[in-house]
XYZ file of C-alpha atoms in Angstrom:
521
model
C 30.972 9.835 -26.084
C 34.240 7.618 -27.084
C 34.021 5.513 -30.527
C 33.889 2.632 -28.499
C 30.927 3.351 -26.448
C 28.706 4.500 -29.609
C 29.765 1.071 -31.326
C 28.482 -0.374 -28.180
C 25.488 1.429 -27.893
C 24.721 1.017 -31.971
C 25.618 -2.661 -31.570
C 23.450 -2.805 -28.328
C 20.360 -1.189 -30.263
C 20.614 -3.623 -33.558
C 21.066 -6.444 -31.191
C 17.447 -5.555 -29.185
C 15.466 -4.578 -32.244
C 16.536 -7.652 -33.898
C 15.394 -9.786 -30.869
C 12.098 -7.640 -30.170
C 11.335 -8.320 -33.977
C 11.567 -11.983 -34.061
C 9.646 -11.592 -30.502
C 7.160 -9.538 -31.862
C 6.554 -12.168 -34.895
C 6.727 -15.271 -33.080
C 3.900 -13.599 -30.252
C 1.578 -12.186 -33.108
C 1.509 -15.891 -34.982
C 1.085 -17.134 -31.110
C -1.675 -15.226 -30.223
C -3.710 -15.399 -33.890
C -4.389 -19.133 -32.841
C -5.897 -18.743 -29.543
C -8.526 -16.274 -28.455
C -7.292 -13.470 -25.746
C -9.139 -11.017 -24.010
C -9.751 -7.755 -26.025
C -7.460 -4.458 -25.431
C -5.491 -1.747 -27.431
C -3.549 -2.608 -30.576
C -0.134 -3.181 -29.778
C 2.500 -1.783 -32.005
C 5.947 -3.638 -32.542
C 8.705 -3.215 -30.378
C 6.718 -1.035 -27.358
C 3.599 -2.730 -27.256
C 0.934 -0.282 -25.795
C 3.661 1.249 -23.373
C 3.191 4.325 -25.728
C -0.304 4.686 -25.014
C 0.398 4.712 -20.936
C 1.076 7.950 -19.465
C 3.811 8.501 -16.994
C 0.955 9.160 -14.122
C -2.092 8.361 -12.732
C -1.798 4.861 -15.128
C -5.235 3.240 -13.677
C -6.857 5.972 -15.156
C -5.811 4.906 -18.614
C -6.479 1.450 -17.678
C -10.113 2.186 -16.256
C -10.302 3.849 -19.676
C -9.642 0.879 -21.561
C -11.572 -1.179 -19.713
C -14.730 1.007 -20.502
C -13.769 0.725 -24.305
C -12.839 -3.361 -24.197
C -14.437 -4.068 -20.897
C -13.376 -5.323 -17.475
C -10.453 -7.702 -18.308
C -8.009 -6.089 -21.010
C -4.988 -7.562 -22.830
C -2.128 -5.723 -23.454
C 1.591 -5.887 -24.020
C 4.141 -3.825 -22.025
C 6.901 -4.188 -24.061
C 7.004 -7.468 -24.855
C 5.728 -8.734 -21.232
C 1.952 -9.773 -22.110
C -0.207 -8.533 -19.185
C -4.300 -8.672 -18.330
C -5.693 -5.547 -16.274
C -8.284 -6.258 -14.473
C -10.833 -3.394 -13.812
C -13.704 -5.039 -12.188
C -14.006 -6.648 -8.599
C -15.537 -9.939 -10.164
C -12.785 -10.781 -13.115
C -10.919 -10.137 -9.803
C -12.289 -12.527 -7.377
C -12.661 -14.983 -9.990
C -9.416 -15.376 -10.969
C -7.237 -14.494 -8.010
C -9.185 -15.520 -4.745
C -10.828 -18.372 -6.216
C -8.005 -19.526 -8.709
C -5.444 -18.171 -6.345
C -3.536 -21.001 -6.589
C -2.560 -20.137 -10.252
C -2.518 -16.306 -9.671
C -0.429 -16.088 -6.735
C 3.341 -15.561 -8.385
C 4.737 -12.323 -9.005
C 6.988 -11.292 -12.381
C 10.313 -11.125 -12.317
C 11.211 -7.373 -10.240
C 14.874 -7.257 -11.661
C 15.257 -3.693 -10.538
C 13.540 -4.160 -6.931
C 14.409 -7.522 -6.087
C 17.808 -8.133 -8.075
C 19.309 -4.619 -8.039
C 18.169 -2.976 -5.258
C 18.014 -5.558 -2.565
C 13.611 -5.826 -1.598
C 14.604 -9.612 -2.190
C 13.594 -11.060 1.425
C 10.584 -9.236 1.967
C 7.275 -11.048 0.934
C 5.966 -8.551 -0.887
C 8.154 -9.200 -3.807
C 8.465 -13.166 -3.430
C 7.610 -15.327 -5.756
C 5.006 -17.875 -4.519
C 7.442 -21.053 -3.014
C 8.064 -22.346 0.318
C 10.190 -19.423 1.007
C 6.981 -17.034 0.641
C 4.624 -19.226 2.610
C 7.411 -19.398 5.543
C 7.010 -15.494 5.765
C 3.382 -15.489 5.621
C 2.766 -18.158 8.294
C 5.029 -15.913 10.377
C 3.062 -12.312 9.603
C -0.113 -14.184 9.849
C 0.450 -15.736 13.279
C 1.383 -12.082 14.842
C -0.800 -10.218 12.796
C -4.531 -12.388 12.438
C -4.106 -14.365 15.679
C -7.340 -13.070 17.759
C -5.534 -12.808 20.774
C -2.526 -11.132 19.294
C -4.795 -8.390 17.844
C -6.300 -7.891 20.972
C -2.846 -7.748 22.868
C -2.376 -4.540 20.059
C -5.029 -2.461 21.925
C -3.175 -0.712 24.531
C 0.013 0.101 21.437
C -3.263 1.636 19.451
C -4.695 3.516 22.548
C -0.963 4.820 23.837
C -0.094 5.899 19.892
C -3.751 7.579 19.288
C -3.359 9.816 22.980
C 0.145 10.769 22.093
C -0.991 11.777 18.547
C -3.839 13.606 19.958
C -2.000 15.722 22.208
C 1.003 16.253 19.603
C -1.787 17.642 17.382
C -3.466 20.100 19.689
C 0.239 21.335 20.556
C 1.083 22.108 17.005
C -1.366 21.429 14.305
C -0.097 22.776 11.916
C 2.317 20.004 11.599
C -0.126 17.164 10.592
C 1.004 14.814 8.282
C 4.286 14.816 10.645
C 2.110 13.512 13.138
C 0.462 10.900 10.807
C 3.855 9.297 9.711
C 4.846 9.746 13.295
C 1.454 7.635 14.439
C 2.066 5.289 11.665
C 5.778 4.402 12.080
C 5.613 3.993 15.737
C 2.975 1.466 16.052
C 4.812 -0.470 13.292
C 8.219 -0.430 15.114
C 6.952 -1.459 18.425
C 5.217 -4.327 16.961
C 8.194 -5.308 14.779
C 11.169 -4.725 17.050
C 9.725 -3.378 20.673
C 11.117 0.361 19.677
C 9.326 3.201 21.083
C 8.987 6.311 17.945
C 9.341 9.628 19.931
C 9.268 12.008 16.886
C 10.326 11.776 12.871
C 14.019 12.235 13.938
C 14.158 8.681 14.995
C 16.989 7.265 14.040
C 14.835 4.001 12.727
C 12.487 6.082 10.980
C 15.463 8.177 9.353
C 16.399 4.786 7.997
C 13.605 3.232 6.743
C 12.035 6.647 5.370
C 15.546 7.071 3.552
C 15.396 3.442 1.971
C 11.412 3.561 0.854
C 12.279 7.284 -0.481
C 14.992 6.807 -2.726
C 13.516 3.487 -3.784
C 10.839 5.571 -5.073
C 13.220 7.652 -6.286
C 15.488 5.525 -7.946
C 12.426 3.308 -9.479
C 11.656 6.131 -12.535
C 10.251 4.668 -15.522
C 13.386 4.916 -17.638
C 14.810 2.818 -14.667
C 12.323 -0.027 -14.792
C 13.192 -0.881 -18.192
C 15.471 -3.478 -16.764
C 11.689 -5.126 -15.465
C 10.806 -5.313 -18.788
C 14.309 -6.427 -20.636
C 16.251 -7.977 -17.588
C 18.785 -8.510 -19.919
C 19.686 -4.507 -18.990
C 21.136 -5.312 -15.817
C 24.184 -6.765 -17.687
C 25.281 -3.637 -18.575
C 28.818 -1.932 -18.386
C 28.848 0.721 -15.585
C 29.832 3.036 -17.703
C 27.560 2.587 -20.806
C 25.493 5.511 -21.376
C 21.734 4.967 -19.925
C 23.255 2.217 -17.851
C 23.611 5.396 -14.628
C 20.138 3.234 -13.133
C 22.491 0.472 -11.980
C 24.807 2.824 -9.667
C 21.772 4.492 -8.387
C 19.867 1.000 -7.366
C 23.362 0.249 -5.721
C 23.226 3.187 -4.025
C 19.233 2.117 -3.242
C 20.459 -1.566 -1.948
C 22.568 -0.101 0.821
C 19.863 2.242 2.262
C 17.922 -0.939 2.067
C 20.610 -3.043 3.823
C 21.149 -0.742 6.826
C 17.188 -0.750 6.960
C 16.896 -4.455 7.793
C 20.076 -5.022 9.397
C 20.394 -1.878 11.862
C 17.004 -3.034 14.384
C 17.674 -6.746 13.701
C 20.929 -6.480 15.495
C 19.292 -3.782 18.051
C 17.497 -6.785 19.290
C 19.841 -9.362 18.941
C 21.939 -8.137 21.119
C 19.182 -6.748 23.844
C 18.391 -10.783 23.481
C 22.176 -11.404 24.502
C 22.103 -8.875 27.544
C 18.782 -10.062 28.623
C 16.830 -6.806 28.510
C 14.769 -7.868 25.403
C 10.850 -7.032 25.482
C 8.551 -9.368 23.387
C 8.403 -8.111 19.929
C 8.232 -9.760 15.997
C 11.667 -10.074 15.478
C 12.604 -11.304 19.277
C 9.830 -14.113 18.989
C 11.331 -15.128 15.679
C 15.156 -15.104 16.933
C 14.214 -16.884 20.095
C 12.237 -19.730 18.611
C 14.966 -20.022 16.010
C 17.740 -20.481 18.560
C 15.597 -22.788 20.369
C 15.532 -24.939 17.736
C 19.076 -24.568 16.207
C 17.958 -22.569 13.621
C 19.367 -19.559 13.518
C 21.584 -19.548 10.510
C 22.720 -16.739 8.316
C 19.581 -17.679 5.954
C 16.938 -17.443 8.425
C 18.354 -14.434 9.973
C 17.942 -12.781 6.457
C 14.472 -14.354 6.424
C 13.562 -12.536 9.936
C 15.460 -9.312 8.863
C 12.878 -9.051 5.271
C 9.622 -10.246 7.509
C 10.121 -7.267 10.401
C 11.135 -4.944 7.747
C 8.338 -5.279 4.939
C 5.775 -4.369 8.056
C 7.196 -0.966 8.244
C 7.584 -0.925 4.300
C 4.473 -1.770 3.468
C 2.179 -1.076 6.629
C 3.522 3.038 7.304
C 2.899 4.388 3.621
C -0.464 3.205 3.412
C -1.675 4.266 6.798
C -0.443 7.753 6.495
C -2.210 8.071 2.900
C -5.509 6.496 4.056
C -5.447 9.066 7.290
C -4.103 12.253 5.699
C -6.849 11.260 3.265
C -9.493 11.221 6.195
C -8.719 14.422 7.388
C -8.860 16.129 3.765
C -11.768 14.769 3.316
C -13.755 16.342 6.297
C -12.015 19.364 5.941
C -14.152 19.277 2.493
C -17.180 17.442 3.678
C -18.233 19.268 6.957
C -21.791 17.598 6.975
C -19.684 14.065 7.307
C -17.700 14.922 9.955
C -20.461 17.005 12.275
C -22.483 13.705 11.548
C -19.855 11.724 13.099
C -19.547 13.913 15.633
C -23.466 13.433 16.692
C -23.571 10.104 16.605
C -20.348 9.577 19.133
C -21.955 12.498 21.351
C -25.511 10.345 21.445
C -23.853 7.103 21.686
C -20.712 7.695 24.351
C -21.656 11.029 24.910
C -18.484 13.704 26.064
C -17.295 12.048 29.561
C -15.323 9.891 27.596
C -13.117 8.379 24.615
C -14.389 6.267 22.052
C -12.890 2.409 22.661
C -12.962 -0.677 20.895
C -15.780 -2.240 22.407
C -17.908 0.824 20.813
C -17.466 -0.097 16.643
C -20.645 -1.969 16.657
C -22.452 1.277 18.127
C -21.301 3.395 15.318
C -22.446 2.562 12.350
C -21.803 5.697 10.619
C -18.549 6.245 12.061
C -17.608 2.799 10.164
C -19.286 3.856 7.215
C -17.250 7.239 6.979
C -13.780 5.091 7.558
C -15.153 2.819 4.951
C -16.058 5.970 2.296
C -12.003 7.317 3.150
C -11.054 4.130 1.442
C -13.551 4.142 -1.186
C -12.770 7.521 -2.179
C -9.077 7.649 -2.282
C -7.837 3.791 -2.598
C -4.364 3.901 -0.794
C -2.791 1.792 -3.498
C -4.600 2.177 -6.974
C -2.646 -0.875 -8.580
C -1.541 -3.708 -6.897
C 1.637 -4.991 -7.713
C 1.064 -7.037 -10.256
C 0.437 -11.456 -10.029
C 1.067 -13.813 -12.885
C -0.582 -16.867 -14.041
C 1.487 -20.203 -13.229
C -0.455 -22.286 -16.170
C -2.338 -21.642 -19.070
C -6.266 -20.951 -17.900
C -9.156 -20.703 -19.954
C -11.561 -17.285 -18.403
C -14.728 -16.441 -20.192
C -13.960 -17.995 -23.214
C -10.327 -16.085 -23.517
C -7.442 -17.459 -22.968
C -5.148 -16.689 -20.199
C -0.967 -17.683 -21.567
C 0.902 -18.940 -18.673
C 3.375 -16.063 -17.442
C 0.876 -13.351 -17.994
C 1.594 -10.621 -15.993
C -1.989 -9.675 -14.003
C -2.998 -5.980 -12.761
C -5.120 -5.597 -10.688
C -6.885 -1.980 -10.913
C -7.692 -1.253 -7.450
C -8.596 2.402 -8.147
C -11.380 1.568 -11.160
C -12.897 -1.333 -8.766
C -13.940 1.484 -5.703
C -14.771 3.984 -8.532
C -17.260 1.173 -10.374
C -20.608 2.944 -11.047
C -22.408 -0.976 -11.078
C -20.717 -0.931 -7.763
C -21.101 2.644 -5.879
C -23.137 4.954 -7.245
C -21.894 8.521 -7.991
C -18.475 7.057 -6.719
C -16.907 10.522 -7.200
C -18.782 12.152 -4.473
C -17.845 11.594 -0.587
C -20.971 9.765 0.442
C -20.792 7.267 3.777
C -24.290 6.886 3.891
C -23.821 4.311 0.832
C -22.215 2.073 3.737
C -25.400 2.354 5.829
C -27.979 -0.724 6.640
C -31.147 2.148 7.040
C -33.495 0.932 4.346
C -34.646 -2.824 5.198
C -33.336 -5.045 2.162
C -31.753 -2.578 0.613
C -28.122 -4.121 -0.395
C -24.903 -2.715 1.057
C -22.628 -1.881 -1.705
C -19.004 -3.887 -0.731
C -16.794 -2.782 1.666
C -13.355 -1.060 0.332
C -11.008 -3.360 2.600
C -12.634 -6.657 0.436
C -10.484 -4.388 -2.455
C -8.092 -2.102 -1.354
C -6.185 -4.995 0.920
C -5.348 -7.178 -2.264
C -6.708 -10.670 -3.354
C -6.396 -14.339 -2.450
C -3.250 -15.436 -1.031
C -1.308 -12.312 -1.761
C -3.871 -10.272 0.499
C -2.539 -7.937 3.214
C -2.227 -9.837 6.446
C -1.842 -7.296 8.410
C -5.523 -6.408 7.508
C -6.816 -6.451 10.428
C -3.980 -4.542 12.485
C -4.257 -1.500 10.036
C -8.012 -1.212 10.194
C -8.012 -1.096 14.080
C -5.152 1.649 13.724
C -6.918 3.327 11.278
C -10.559 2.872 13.189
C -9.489 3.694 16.809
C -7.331 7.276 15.835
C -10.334 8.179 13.118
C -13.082 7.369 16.338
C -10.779 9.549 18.477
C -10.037 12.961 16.593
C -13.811 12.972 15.673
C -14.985 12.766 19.460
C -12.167 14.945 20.316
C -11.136 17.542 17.624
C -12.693 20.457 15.275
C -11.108 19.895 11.964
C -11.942 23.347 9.462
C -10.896 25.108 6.549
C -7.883 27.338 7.032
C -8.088 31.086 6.308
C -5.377 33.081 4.535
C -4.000 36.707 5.242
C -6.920 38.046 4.608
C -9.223 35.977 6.404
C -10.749 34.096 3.605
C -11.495 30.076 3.752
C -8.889 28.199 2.034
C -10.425 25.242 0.150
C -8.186 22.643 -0.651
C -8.216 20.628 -4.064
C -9.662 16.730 -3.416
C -6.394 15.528 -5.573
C -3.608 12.986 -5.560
C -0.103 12.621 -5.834
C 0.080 9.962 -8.847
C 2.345 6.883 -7.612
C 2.227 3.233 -6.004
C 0.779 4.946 -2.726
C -1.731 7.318 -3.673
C -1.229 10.432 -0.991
C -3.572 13.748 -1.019
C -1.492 16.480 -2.416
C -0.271 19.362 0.783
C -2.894 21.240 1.879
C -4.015 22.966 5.130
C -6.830 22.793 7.379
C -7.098 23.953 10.920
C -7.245 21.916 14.099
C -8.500 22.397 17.740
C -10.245 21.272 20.209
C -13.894 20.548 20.678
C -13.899 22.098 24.206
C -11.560 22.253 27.484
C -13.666 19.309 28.386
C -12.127 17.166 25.737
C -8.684 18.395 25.866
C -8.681 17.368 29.226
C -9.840 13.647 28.308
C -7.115 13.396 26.092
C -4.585 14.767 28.967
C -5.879 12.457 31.010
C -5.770 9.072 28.994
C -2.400 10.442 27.716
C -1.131 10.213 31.001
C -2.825 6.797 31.788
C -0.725 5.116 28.681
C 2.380 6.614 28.789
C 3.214 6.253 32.381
């Protein structure tokens, strides 16, 4: 290191402590005067970011929120922040005060850095958010537009069917395969033949070194934006080339299908899709600047962003979990063979038939919640909650994973149970359904909701009426029983394992031949 970069980097250091210090004081004679939630004793300069492990981070919050119950204050750095573990403190705040707890804190290294700026996901809450959100909603919650879904659902679940029965032990390339495609026929009218899709490529390459790039020595520029400022070529200051590097992965993302359709729209071969709808009404109208094509770019992409991830965790998690629970799945099994019996597929119009087919999808969720913590809200204006306080700015974390694991809320919630789901005993209550938690809060819920859980339902419904799914053996012919764990991260994915697919009989291979053939011709 040259003289001049250690003077910059001592300078640098004495500059931060000195600021964190007169922070730290001015926060601690703030905070003696009003009355905050309980949580861990901060200590100066890091807060109670030295009591957070690098992993699995819910877990440490669930702990806290045993010790100073279910809404904690803390400070991450010198951001203030409230966890909230329980689905009440939830719903009270952010569905029925969403108004005040619909923003989102300031993502420097997402947003400013690496370019997730026009997708809604990271938005704060303005006219620019609710644009995006009337646009998702109308093509995502729209009855008839879900319904129009049905054949893209049946035609995705057939071809994933017989891709699975030709090679299973590939699964979780199937999943992503399932996943992505239904996303980018919605979003841009693209039919997904296999992972080596050149859209896929993209948009796997941009979400993967996001990840990537996003460690937490990186995302000190979240909490001290300030960071971004720095030289290049300052020592610790190597984040900022790699979110550059981030920010054109990102770039190609967006712009690569936008202009795909753009200029099918120009040669007249467009099909109806999300982004054509949304370029067509926007020429219509004389709209179509540089501004709202970025706008269209960020809504198509943040449905394959944020809709693919999750649905390959919450499958790859289903089919763990009956590779585990065998007495689930041969349940399942019985009730689609009494109900539909085994001359045909399970459709749509059969959910209300199976009740313990939609407890079981309901129990995946529950068991494994796709994202454990939400990213996080903040408070517009002071509030006043139980008594406490709630500063304006407050960063708010929601604890997805400690809400499904609530013992006041499912009991033994560490065991895979769907009969908890199940209306048998008359006035016995239902504990809640997963989707009112795992899908977000208020106004900052997932719209596409309802889009994912027909997905989800309709391939689940499917491989159980059509597929054996066991334990697979090793050389010497001994079960292989895989751990019930989790990759520790925004999406929470089942660590690799292996199980063994086939068939339930000739009989249902053919089905699945023969509605294969039906969509995809």
């Amino acid at each position: 290191m040259t003289s001049l970069s250690q003077a910059a980097c001592l300078f640098l250091t004495a500059a931060l402590i000195l600021i964190f210090r007169r922070a730290k004081q001015h926060s601690l004679e703030s905070e003696e005067a009003i009355r905050l939630p309980p949580g861990p004793k901060p200590i100066p300069i890091l807060g109670n970011v030295h009591q957070l492990p690098q992993e699995y981070q819910q877990r440490t919050f669930g702990e806290w929120g045993r010790t100073y119950g279910d809404v904690v204050y803390a400070h991450l750095f010198r951001t203030p922040a409230i966890v909230l573990n329980s689905l009440r403190a939830a719903r009270d705040l952010m569905d029925k005060r969403s108004c005040n707890y619909s923003g989102r804190p300031r993502l420097t290294l997402l947003v400013e850095l690496m370019g997730w700026d026009s997708v809604i996901t990271h938005m704060p809450y303005d006219s620019r958010w609710r644009k995006h959100r009337k646009w998702i909603q109308e093509a995502l919650q729209c009855k008839d537009a879900l319904l129009s879904y049905r054949p893209l659902h049946r035609r995705e679940t057939y071809i994933f069917l017989s891709s699975i029965l030709d090679k299973p032990d590939m699964l979780l390339s199937h999943i992503r395969r399932y996943a992505a495609a239904q996303v980018l026929d919605f979003a841009y009218n693209h039919k997904v033949t296999s992972l080596d899709d050149k859209l896929v490529q993209l948009a796997e390459r941009a979400t993967t070194e996001t990840v990537l790039a996003g460690s937490p020595g990186s995302m000190l520029v979240d909490f001290f934006p300030i960071l971004r400022h720095l030289p290049d070529w300052l020592p610790g200051a190597g984040f900022k080339k790699r979110a550059m590097g981030v920010r054109e992965h990102v770039r190609r993302m967006l712009d690569t299908p936008y202009e795909m359709v753009k200029s099918s729209i120009v040669a007249g071969t467009a099909a109806t899709s999300f982004t054509a709808s949304r370029i067509e009404e926007a020429s219509r109208a004389g709209l179509l600047t540089e501004e709202e094509e970025v706008d269209i770019k960020g809504a198509a992409g943040v449905l394959y962003a944020a809709g693919t991830d999750t649905t390959t965790a919450v499958l790859s998690t289903f089919f763990l979990a009956m590779v585990l629970h065998q007495d689930a799945y041969k349940k399942a099994q019985q009730e689609i063979d009494s109900v539909i019996g085994q001359d045909r597929l399970p459709d749509f119009n059969d959910r209300a038939s199976l009740p313990y087919l939609d407890s079981l999808v309901k129990e995946v969720l529950r068991w494994n919640c796709p994202v454990p913590l939400s990213i996080p809200h903040t408070a517009a204006v002071d509030d006043e909650y139980r008594d406490y306080h709630i500063p304006a700015g407050v960063m708010v974390i929601p604890n997805l994973w400690a809400m499904t694991q609530d013992t006041t809320l499912y009991c033994d919630p560490e065991h895979f149970r769907p009969e908890r789901f199940l209306q048998d005993i008359p006035g016995r209550e239902v504990p809640i359904d997963p989707k009112e938690i795992c899908f977000g809060f208020g106004r900052r819920k997932c719209p596409g909701l309802q889009f994912a859980d027909a997905s989800i339902w309709f391939l689940v419904a499917n491989a159980v009426a059509t597929l054996d799914i066991v334990k697979a053996h090793d050389a010497s012919g001994r079960e292989i029983t895989p751990a019930a764990s989790f990759i520790s991260g925004f999406v929470s994915h089942p660590k690799p394992y292996e199980c063994h697919i086939r068939a339930r009989s000739e009989k249902t291979a053919a089905l699945i031949s023969e509605m294969l053939m039906v969509y995809t011709t």
